[in-house]
Tab-separated table of C-alpha atoms in Angstrom:
chain	number	residue	atom	x	y	z
A	2	MET	CA	-21.109	27.080	-16.656
A	3	ALA	CA	-18.621	24.203	-16.085
A	4	ALA	CA	-15.284	24.965	-14.473
A	5	LEU	CA	-11.787	23.718	-15.283
A	6	VAL	CA	-10.621	21.999	-12.080
A	7	ARG	CA	-7.224	20.539	-11.237
A	8	VAL	CA	-5.193	19.696	-8.134
A	9	SER	CA	-1.506	20.598	-7.974
A	10	GLY	CA	1.113	19.823	-5.331
A	11	ASN	CA	3.684	22.176	-3.899
A	12	PRO	CA	6.441	23.241	-6.348
A	13	ASN	CA	9.085	20.510	-6.921
A	14	SER	CA	7.367	18.075	-4.582
A	15	ASN	CA	4.719	15.385	-4.530
A	16	PHE	CA	1.162	15.632	-3.140
A	17	LEU	CA	2.162	13.111	-0.513
A	18	VAL	CA	4.426	14.470	2.236
A	19	GLY	CA	5.805	12.204	4.960
A	20	TYR	CA	5.789	8.412	5.097
A	21	PRO	CA	2.441	6.601	5.599
A	22	GLY	CA	2.746	4.059	8.407
A	23	ILE	CA	5.371	6.116	10.294
A	24	SER	CA	3.527	8.440	12.655
A	25	ALA	CA	6.568	10.639	13.452
A	26	THR	CA	6.561	11.941	9.848
A	27	LEU	CA	2.882	13.121	10.043
A	28	PRO	CA	1.937	11.650	6.635
A	29	ARG	CA	-0.291	14.091	4.782
A	30	ILE	CA	-1.414	15.290	1.363
A	31	GLU	CA	-0.583	18.926	0.657
A	32	GLY	CA	-1.727	20.777	-2.423
A	33	ARG	CA	-4.199	23.236	-3.782
A	34	VAL	CA	-7.386	23.043	-5.797
A	35	GLU	CA	-7.188	25.327	-8.842
A	36	ILE	CA	-10.418	26.452	-10.530
A	37	ARG	CA	-10.409	28.382	-13.810
A	38	PRO	CA	-13.020	29.232	-16.464
A	39	GLY	CA	-14.045	26.094	-18.331
A	40	SER	CA	-14.952	27.671	-21.690
A	41	GLY	CA	-13.350	30.822	-23.011
A	42	THR	CA	-10.510	32.456	-21.162
A	43	THR	CA	-12.421	35.105	-19.284
A	44	GLN	CA	-15.924	33.702	-18.826
A	45	PRO	CA	-16.634	33.796	-15.056
A	46	VAL	CA	-17.779	30.596	-13.327
A	47	ASN	CA	-20.550	30.522	-10.713
A	48	ILE	CA	-19.291	28.674	-7.617
A	49	SER	CA	-21.400	27.796	-4.600
A	50	VAL	CA	-19.423	25.133	-2.669
A	51	VAL	CA	-15.986	23.484	-3.087
A	52	THR	CA	-14.865	20.469	-0.989
A	53	VAL	CA	-11.957	18.001	-1.204
A	54	CYS	CA	-11.440	14.544	0.300
A	55	LEU	CA	-9.140	11.527	-0.040
A	56	GLN	CA	-11.116	8.488	-1.150
A	57	ARG	CA	-10.029	4.843	-0.953
A	58	ARG	CA	-11.521	2.392	-3.434
A	59	GLU	CA	-11.058	-1.298	-2.770
A	60	SER	CA	-12.315	-4.306	-4.715
A	61	ILE	CA	-11.821	-8.069	-4.831
A	62	HIS	CA	-12.679	-10.752	-7.371
A	63	PRO	CA	-11.311	-14.100	-6.116
A	64	ALA	CA	-12.347	-15.950	-9.290
A	65	ALA	CA	-10.772	-13.476	-11.731
A	66	ASP	CA	-7.606	-15.582	-12.206
A	67	SER	CA	-9.631	-18.500	-13.626
A	68	LEU	CA	-11.296	-17.915	-16.995
A	69	VAL	CA	-13.990	-20.534	-16.356
A	70	ARG	CA	-14.836	-19.480	-12.791
A	71	ALA	CA	-14.748	-15.773	-13.624
A	72	HIS	CA	-17.709	-16.232	-15.969
A	73	VAL	CA	-19.859	-18.283	-13.616
A	74	SER	CA	-19.022	-16.556	-10.340
A	75	SER	CA	-20.353	-13.322	-8.940
A	76	SER	CA	-19.027	-9.952	-10.048
A	77	ARG	CA	-16.469	-7.821	-8.200
A	78	LYS	CA	-17.100	-6.837	-4.619
A	79	GLU	CA	-16.260	-3.175	-4.075
A	80	ILE	CA	-16.204	-0.601	-1.254
A	81	THR	CA	-15.454	3.137	-1.185
A	82	ASP	CA	-14.291	4.943	1.975
A	83	ILE	CA	-13.258	8.482	2.842
A	84	VAL	CA	-9.815	8.576	4.492
A	85	GLY	CA	-9.622	11.132	7.282
A	86	LYS	CA	-12.153	13.947	6.830
A	87	GLU	CA	-13.728	15.815	3.924
A	88	MET	CA	-12.608	19.474	3.896
A	89	LEU	CA	-14.831	22.421	3.010
A	90	LEU	CA	-12.600	24.790	1.018
A	91	TYR	CA	-15.131	27.421	-0.092
A	92	ARG	CA	-18.759	28.362	0.430
A	93	SER	CA	-20.459	31.340	-1.215
A	94	PRO	CA	-21.511	34.177	1.164
A	95	SER	CA	-24.769	33.614	3.048
A	96	GLY	CA	-27.801	34.921	1.206
A	97	ARG	CA	-26.232	34.278	-2.231
A	98	ASP	CA	-26.880	31.243	-4.389
A	99	SER	CA	-23.348	31.415	-5.857
A	100	GLU	CA	-20.462	33.778	-6.551
A	101	ALA	CA	-19.131	34.638	-10.045
A	102	ILE	CA	-15.444	33.657	-9.927
A	103	MET	CA	-12.611	34.395	-12.374
A	104	LEU	CA	-9.897	32.416	-10.622
A	105	MET	CA	-9.622	30.360	-7.453
A	106	ASP	CA	-6.607	28.706	-5.708
A	107	LEU	CA	-7.599	26.894	-2.496
A	108	PRO	CA	-4.737	25.306	-0.462
A	109	PHE	CA	-5.494	22.242	1.668
A	110	VAL	CA	-3.810	19.634	3.894
A	111	ILE	CA	-5.378	16.212	4.494
A	112	PHE	CA	-3.694	14.222	7.279
A	113	ILE	CA	-3.557	10.475	6.648
A	114	PRO	CA	-4.508	8.499	9.794
A	115	TYR	CA	-1.489	7.007	11.547
A	116	GLY	CA	-2.964	5.677	14.839
A	117	ARG	CA	-2.824	2.041	15.862
A	118	GLY	CA	-6.562	1.908	15.284
A	119	GLY	CA	-7.972	-1.171	16.984
A	120	GLU	CA	-11.726	-0.645	17.210
A	121	GLU	CA	-11.492	2.875	15.782
A	122	ILE	CA	-11.551	2.192	12.056
A	123	ALA	CA	-11.145	5.923	11.310
A	124	ARG	CA	-7.702	5.927	12.965
A	125	ARG	CA	-6.308	2.835	11.203
A	126	VAL	CA	-3.378	3.386	8.861
A	127	PRO	CA	-4.842	2.932	5.365
A	128	PRO	CA	-3.398	0.030	3.307
A	129	ALA	CA	-0.962	0.742	0.465
A	130	SER	CA	-2.056	1.033	-3.181
A	131	LEU	CA	-1.972	-2.427	-4.741
A	132	GLN	CA	-3.145	-4.255	-7.850
A	133	LEU	CA	-2.573	-7.993	-8.135
A	134	ASP	CA	-2.474	-9.868	-11.453
A	135	LYS	CA	-5.845	-10.277	-13.197
A	136	ARG	CA	-7.160	-7.586	-10.800
A	137	THR	CA	-8.081	-10.183	-8.149
A	138	VAL	CA	-7.293	-7.475	-5.568
A	139	GLU	CA	-7.249	-3.688	-6.022
A	140	THR	CA	-6.762	-0.772	-3.647
A	141	TYR	CA	-6.278	2.753	-4.944
A	142	TYR	CA	-6.717	6.320	-3.739
A	143	GLU	CA	-8.163	9.433	-5.348
A	144	LEU	CA	-8.361	13.053	-4.332
A	145	VAL	CA	-11.997	13.904	-5.068
A	146	VAL	CA	-12.885	17.587	-5.555
A	147	THR	CA	-16.626	18.350	-5.388
A	148	VAL	CA	-17.814	21.602	-6.995
A	149	GLN	CA	-21.369	22.924	-6.828
A	150	HIS	CA	-22.212	25.788	-9.202
A	151	GLY	CA	-25.498	26.760	-7.559
A	152	HIS	CA	-27.516	25.397	-4.633
A	153	SER	CA	-30.106	23.935	-6.999
A	154	ASP	CA	-27.481	22.506	-9.428
A	155	PRO	CA	-26.150	18.933	-9.109
A	156	GLN	CA	-22.654	18.537	-7.673
A	157	LYS	CA	-19.780	17.776	-10.052
A	158	LYS	CA	-16.954	15.526	-8.880
A	159	TYR	CA	-13.381	15.511	-10.213
A	160	ALA	CA	-11.056	12.622	-9.240
A	161	PHE	CA	-7.234	12.714	-9.251
A	162	PRO	CA	-5.329	9.466	-8.485
A	163	VAL	CA	-2.749	9.498	-5.650
A	164	PRO	CA	-0.520	6.409	-5.272
A	165	ILE	CA	0.208	5.587	-1.596
A	166	SER	CA	2.946	3.286	-0.255
A	167	ARG	CA	3.432	2.074	3.334
A	168	TYR	CA	6.808	2.272	5.057
A	169	ASP	CA	6.249	0.409	8.339
A	170	THR	CA	7.537	-2.925	6.972
A	171	LEU	CA	11.032	-1.742	5.914
A	172	SER	CA	13.545	-4.533	6.465
A	173	THR	CA	16.015	-2.035	7.990
A	174	PHE	CA	13.877	-1.495	11.120
A	175	GLY	CA	15.344	-3.101	14.238
A	176	MET	CA	12.226	-5.076	15.126
A	177	TYR	CA	12.603	-7.168	11.937
A	178	ASN	CA	16.318	-7.839	12.474
A	179	ARG	CA	15.969	-9.968	15.608
A	180	PRO	CA	16.303	-13.753	15.175
A	181	GLU	CA	13.027	-15.678	15.133
A	182	SER	CA	12.863	-19.374	16.002
A	183	ALA	CA	10.202	-22.095	16.004
A	184	GLU	CA	9.913	-25.858	16.642
A	185	ARG	CA	7.618	-28.698	15.562
A	186	VAL	CA	7.608	-32.377	16.756
A	187	THR	CA	6.443	-35.487	14.885
A	188	ASP	CA	5.518	-38.875	16.418
A	189	HIS	CA	7.391	-37.852	19.624
A	190	LEU	CA	10.531	-39.005	17.778
A	191	VAL	CA	11.972	-36.036	15.872
A	192	THR	CA	11.947	-32.289	16.543
A	193	LEU	CA	12.379	-29.803	13.687
A	194	GLY	CA	13.737	-26.445	14.811
A	195	ILE	CA	14.390	-23.412	12.609
A	196	SER	CA	15.979	-20.019	13.193
A	197	LEU	CA	15.696	-16.945	10.931
A	198	PRO	CA	18.281	-14.153	11.356
A	199	ARG	CA	15.685	-11.573	10.216
A	200	TRP	CA	12.073	-11.744	9.092
A	201	SER	CA	11.316	-8.877	6.675
A	202	TYR	CA	12.268	-9.373	3.021
A	203	GLY	CA	11.917	-7.503	-0.260
A	204	PRO	CA	12.560	-8.363	-3.946
A	205	LEU	CA	15.864	-10.241	-4.540
A	206	ASP	CA	16.734	-10.201	-0.806
A	207	PRO	CA	18.553	-13.381	0.345
A	208	VAL	CA	16.498	-15.563	2.701
A	209	SER	CA	18.571	-17.911	4.872
A	210	VAL	CA	17.234	-20.352	7.437
A	211	TYR	CA	19.144	-22.400	10.004
A	212	ILE	CA	17.598	-25.891	10.351
A	213	LYS	CA	18.104	-28.473	13.123
A	214	LEU	CA	16.553	-31.962	13.276
A	215	SER	CA	16.952	-33.523	16.754
A	216	PRO	CA	16.048	-37.044	17.947
A	217	ASN	CA	14.027	-37.480	21.136
A	218	PRO	CA	16.586	-38.708	23.754
A	219	ASP	CA	13.855	-40.691	25.565
A	220	TRP	CA	13.120	-42.703	22.400
A	221	MET	CA	16.651	-42.787	21.003
A	222	SER	CA	16.580	-46.380	19.691
A	223	LYS	CA	13.447	-45.669	17.629
A	224	ALA	CA	14.591	-42.188	16.585
A	225	LYS	CA	17.919	-43.512	15.229
A	226	ARG	CA	15.975	-45.692	12.750
A	227	VAL	CA	14.467	-42.578	11.126
A	228	THR	CA	15.992	-41.636	7.768
A	229	ILE	CA	16.028	-37.979	6.663
A	230	SER	CA	15.147	-38.218	2.949
A	231	SER	CA	15.116	-34.514	2.039
A	232	ILE	CA	14.559	-31.021	3.406
A	233	SER	CA	12.646	-28.349	1.473
A	234	VAL	CA	12.386	-24.643	2.182
A	235	GLY	CA	10.090	-22.206	0.391
A	236	ILE	CA	7.936	-19.087	0.565
A	237	GLU	CA	4.140	-19.099	0.370
A	238	GLU	CA	1.750	-16.227	-0.270
A	239	GLU	CA	-1.666	-16.588	1.373
A	240	ILE	CA	-4.492	-14.303	0.203
A	241	ILE	CA	-7.619	-14.278	2.376
A	242	TYR	CA	-10.538	-12.724	0.499
A	243	ASN	CA	-13.330	-11.155	2.576
A	244	HIS	CA	-11.308	-11.871	5.742
A	245	GLU	CA	-13.732	-9.921	8.000
A	246	GLY	CA	-16.842	-11.483	6.439
A	247	ASP	CA	-18.865	-14.661	6.957
A	248	GLU	CA	-17.330	-16.730	4.163
A	249	PRO	CA	-13.621	-15.939	3.796
A	250	THR	CA	-11.859	-17.791	0.969
A	251	ARG	CA	-8.129	-18.572	1.052
A	252	LYS	CA	-5.721	-18.982	-1.810
A	253	ILE	CA	-2.118	-20.123	-1.314
A	254	ASN	CA	0.619	-19.614	-3.940
A	255	THR	CA	4.134	-21.039	-3.639
A	256	LEU	CA	6.477	-18.246	-4.756
A	257	ALA	CA	9.855	-20.006	-4.382
A	258	LYS	CA	11.120	-23.418	-3.278
A	259	GLN	CA	14.518	-25.030	-2.658
A	260	ARG	CA	15.022	-28.756	-1.988
A	261	GLN	CA	18.061	-30.501	-0.536
A	262	THR	CA	18.408	-34.291	-0.779
A	263	VAL	CA	19.882	-35.684	2.462
A	264	GLY	CA	19.427	-39.484	2.601
A	265	VAL	CA	21.079	-40.113	5.997
A	266	ARG	CA	19.993	-41.861	9.192
A	267	MET	CA	19.216	-39.593	12.132
A	268	PRO	CA	22.540	-38.984	13.955
A	269	GLU	CA	22.485	-39.138	17.756
A	270	ALA	CA	23.651	-35.511	17.976
A	271	GLY	CA	20.983	-34.386	15.461
A	272	TYR	CA	21.272	-33.062	11.905
A	273	PHE	CA	22.127	-29.404	11.196
A	274	THR	CA	22.046	-27.515	7.906
A	275	ASN	CA	21.674	-24.046	6.444
A	276	LEU	CA	19.324	-23.545	3.498
A	277	GLY	CA	18.725	-20.370	1.547
A	278	LEU	CA	16.922	-18.917	-1.419
A	279	VAL	CA	16.424	-15.541	-3.045
A	280	PHE	CA	13.085	-13.807	-2.582
A	281	PRO	CA	11.514	-13.690	-6.070
A	282	ALA	CA	11.264	-10.347	-7.880
A	283	ARG	CA	8.919	-9.377	-10.671
A	284	GLU	CA	10.493	-8.272	-13.949
A	285	LEU	CA	9.286	-4.734	-14.523
A	286	ARG	CA	10.766	-4.359	-18.024
A	287	ASP	CA	9.236	-5.882	-21.154
A	288	ASN	CA	10.954	-8.232	-23.654
A	289	GLU	CA	12.828	-5.314	-25.246
A	290	GLY	CA	14.139	-4.009	-21.919
A	291	VAL	CA	11.763	-1.044	-21.865
A	292	LEU	CA	10.187	0.044	-18.596
A	293	PRO	CA	6.492	0.511	-19.481
A	294	ARG	CA	4.635	3.558	-18.226
A	295	GLY	CA	3.003	2.662	-14.921
A	296	LYS	CA	-0.623	3.262	-14.052
A	297	ARG	CA	-1.130	6.555	-12.245
A	298	GLU	CA	-3.007	4.883	-9.367
A	299	TYR	CA	-0.260	2.397	-8.434
A	300	PRO	CA	3.455	2.704	-7.633
A	301	MET	CA	5.609	0.236	-9.585
A	302	TYR	CA	6.704	-2.548	-7.247
A	303	ALA	CA	9.187	-5.296	-8.108
A	304	VAL	CA	7.018	-7.728	-6.113
A	305	SER	CA	3.492	-8.686	-7.150
A	306	GLY	CA	2.184	-8.427	-3.588
A	307	PHE	CA	3.354	-7.629	-0.052
A	308	THR	CA	2.147	-8.004	3.536
A	309	THR	CA	-1.006	-5.889	3.811
A	310	THR	CA	-4.509	-5.856	5.295
A	311	GLY	CA	-7.452	-4.134	3.645
A	312	THR	CA	-11.158	-4.253	4.513
A	313	LEU	CA	-11.959	-6.918	1.904
A	314	TYR	CA	-8.680	-8.872	1.848
A	315	LYS	CA	-5.528	-9.768	3.726
A	316	ILE	CA	-2.183	-10.893	2.246
A	317	GLU	CA	0.223	-12.850	4.474
A	318	TYR	CA	3.510	-14.619	3.804
A	319	TYR	CA	5.049	-17.733	5.333
A	320	LEU	CA	8.452	-19.373	5.149
A	321	PHE	CA	7.870	-23.128	5.211
A	322	VAL	CA	10.369	-25.878	6.021
A	323	LYS	CA	9.432	-29.488	5.281
A	324	ALA	CA	11.473	-32.490	6.405
A	325	LYS	CA	10.611	-35.664	4.469
A	326	LEU	CA	11.298	-38.669	6.711
A	327	SER	CA	10.997	-42.452	6.537
A	328	SER	CA	9.971	-44.475	9.637
A	329	ALA	CA	8.287	-41.291	10.926
A	330	ARG	CA	5.757	-38.809	9.655
A	331	ASP	CA	6.988	-35.822	7.658
A	332	ILE	CA	7.283	-32.512	9.522
A	333	LEU	CA	6.018	-29.214	8.111
A	334	LEU	CA	6.712	-25.921	9.854
A	335	ARG	CA	5.256	-22.588	8.628
A	336	GLN	CA	6.761	-19.403	10.049
A	337	PRO	CA	5.104	-16.004	9.336
A	338	ILE	CA	7.395	-13.463	7.635
A	339	VAL	CA	6.872	-9.874	6.478
A	340	VAL	CA	7.225	-8.962	2.798
A	341	CYS	CA	8.190	-5.371	2.025
A	342	PRO	CA	7.737	-3.849	-1.477
A	343	PHE	CA	11.333	-2.493	-1.385
A	344	ASP	CA	14.604	-4.443	-1.290
A	345	HIS	CA	17.073	-4.107	1.607
A	346	ALA	CA	19.267	-1.576	-0.240
A	347	GLY	CA	16.207	0.549	-1.067
A	348	CYS	CA	15.087	0.414	2.574
A	349	LYS	CA	18.531	1.678	3.694
A	350	GLU	CA	18.284	4.619	1.286
A	351	GLU	CA	14.887	5.607	2.697
A	352	MET	CA	16.055	5.689	6.340
A	353	GLU	CA	17.833	9.051	6.091
A	354	ALA	CA	14.872	10.650	4.292
A	355	ILE	CA	12.476	9.278	6.938
A	356	GLU	CA	14.584	10.848	9.709
A	357	GLN	CA	14.540	14.192	7.887
A	358	ALA	CA	10.769	13.967	7.319
A	359	ALA	CA	10.293	13.340	11.066
A	360	LYS	CA	12.377	16.463	11.893
A	361	ASP	CA	10.307	18.537	9.443
A	362	ALA	CA	7.039	17.180	10.875
A	363	ALA	CA	8.040	18.167	14.437
A	364	HIS	CA	7.247	21.825	13.556
A	365	ILE	CA	3.741	21.058	12.236
A	366	SER	CA	0.582	21.032	14.325
A	367	PRO	CA	-2.143	18.722	12.949
A	368	ASP	CA	-4.772	21.003	14.546
A	369	ASN	CA	-3.401	24.151	12.859
A	370	PRO	CA	-1.147	23.280	9.883
A	371	MET	CA	-0.678	26.970	8.844
A	372	LEU	CA	-1.948	26.838	5.261
A	373	PRO	CA	-1.015	29.498	2.689
A	374	ALA	CA	-3.724	32.102	2.009
A	375	LYS	CA	-6.501	31.377	-0.493
A	376	THR	CA	-6.543	33.273	-3.785
A	377	ILE	CA	-10.076	34.105	-4.921
A	378	ILE	CA	-10.626	36.647	-7.699
A	379	LYS	CA	-14.260	37.512	-8.377
A	380	ALA	CA	-15.724	38.715	-11.663
A	381	SER	CA	-16.292	42.117	-10.022
A	382	ASP	CA	-12.590	42.588	-9.087
A	383	PRO	CA	-11.011	45.415	-11.148
A	384	ALA	CA	-7.783	43.395	-11.644
A	385	GLY	CA	-9.642	40.160	-12.377
A	386	LEU	CA	-8.630	39.993	-16.063
A	387	ARG	CA	-5.013	40.769	-15.180
A	388	ALA	CA	-4.889	37.685	-12.921
A	389	LEU	CA	-5.860	35.544	-15.939
A	390	GLY	CA	-3.144	37.154	-18.083
A	391	ILE	CA	-5.617	39.255	-20.128
A	392	ALA	CA	-5.721	43.016	-20.738
A	393	VAL	CA	-8.382	45.173	-22.443
A	394	VAL	CA	-6.761	47.108	-25.305
A	395	GLY	CA	-9.056	49.452	-27.256
A	396	GLY	CA	-12.129	47.564	-26.064
A	397	THR	CA	-10.638	44.194	-27.154
A	398	ARG	CA	-9.341	41.515	-24.777
A	399	LYS	CA	-5.759	40.535	-25.570
A	400	PRO	CA	-3.002	38.482	-23.850
A	401	LEU	CA	-1.215	40.606	-21.255
A	402	ILE	CA	2.478	41.271	-21.941
A	403	GLU	CA	4.235	42.562	-18.830
């Protein structure tokens, strides 16, 4: 007899509690597995074993964005992992093949790993849910409930999608708000130096870069003959498919670019300028201004991708500055930056909630999270029908009216 299985979160809250990527908030999934009769209202269900786990599914298809290559290249590469541990929620008493159950509510808590990881893959913070255009990259999570009706029966699995975001790249964190600088030299004549006031950006965040071109004082006569034709600044997205494998493939997309024509000889004191652009955002609404219903597996992000590392892929971002010169080779400087799925204003709004989540998590022990009691009503329980909202009136089963 098949059962009706569903997973519900706590009242007025999400499955996901805490902020993945921020260990102080003890990110976790809280909920309960609810099992009811699958056919008829009062037909008991035989249950032998019930387990629950959080499963990560990841796949890549580097050729999917090209119609020609997609047909000739290999199919998708896919992996499935269990995040954390699988939990045993119920097992029928020893000596019995199964137990006839009327109703079952089984609370659970699955802690999402938040350790730095390193060699211990099991402790790595899992990557955020993500789907790139044409499904070249996909990562999504499911709560998988496994129910066995008898020891000789095959197991039945029920999957419920859980979108997961990461919050360790918020642009409001202090570590991203320190200036970053870099230099590059060409032909021993000219040095290109850049400085970024901060290095984490989200959709529609302003990106400003301070640029300095300096002549080499030891070769001043030659350096003064150099003409600065133009300076370009832009943002590149680099996707590395199969980055831990033998044959990683790279794909670079230019997301935004700004060019300034200069046309001046190299001054003795050097050339200084500020260039800026706006980090591109994805339009979430359609042509009629309607926000389409999102897929249950993925949060809706205003950026197509963000800085992340999965098992099969890695997405990195670079701010590039290119100085086009005459009488010297051009200089290109690529500086790594972090791309967050939320804009700066959104990151500010989350900070207070993160602090509160950390205070709440301080009272929770991962070893003993103090779960609510299970509710299991067997077919033999005298009040079993009452729990299902049914009463026997004159030998007939009818809805119970309190």
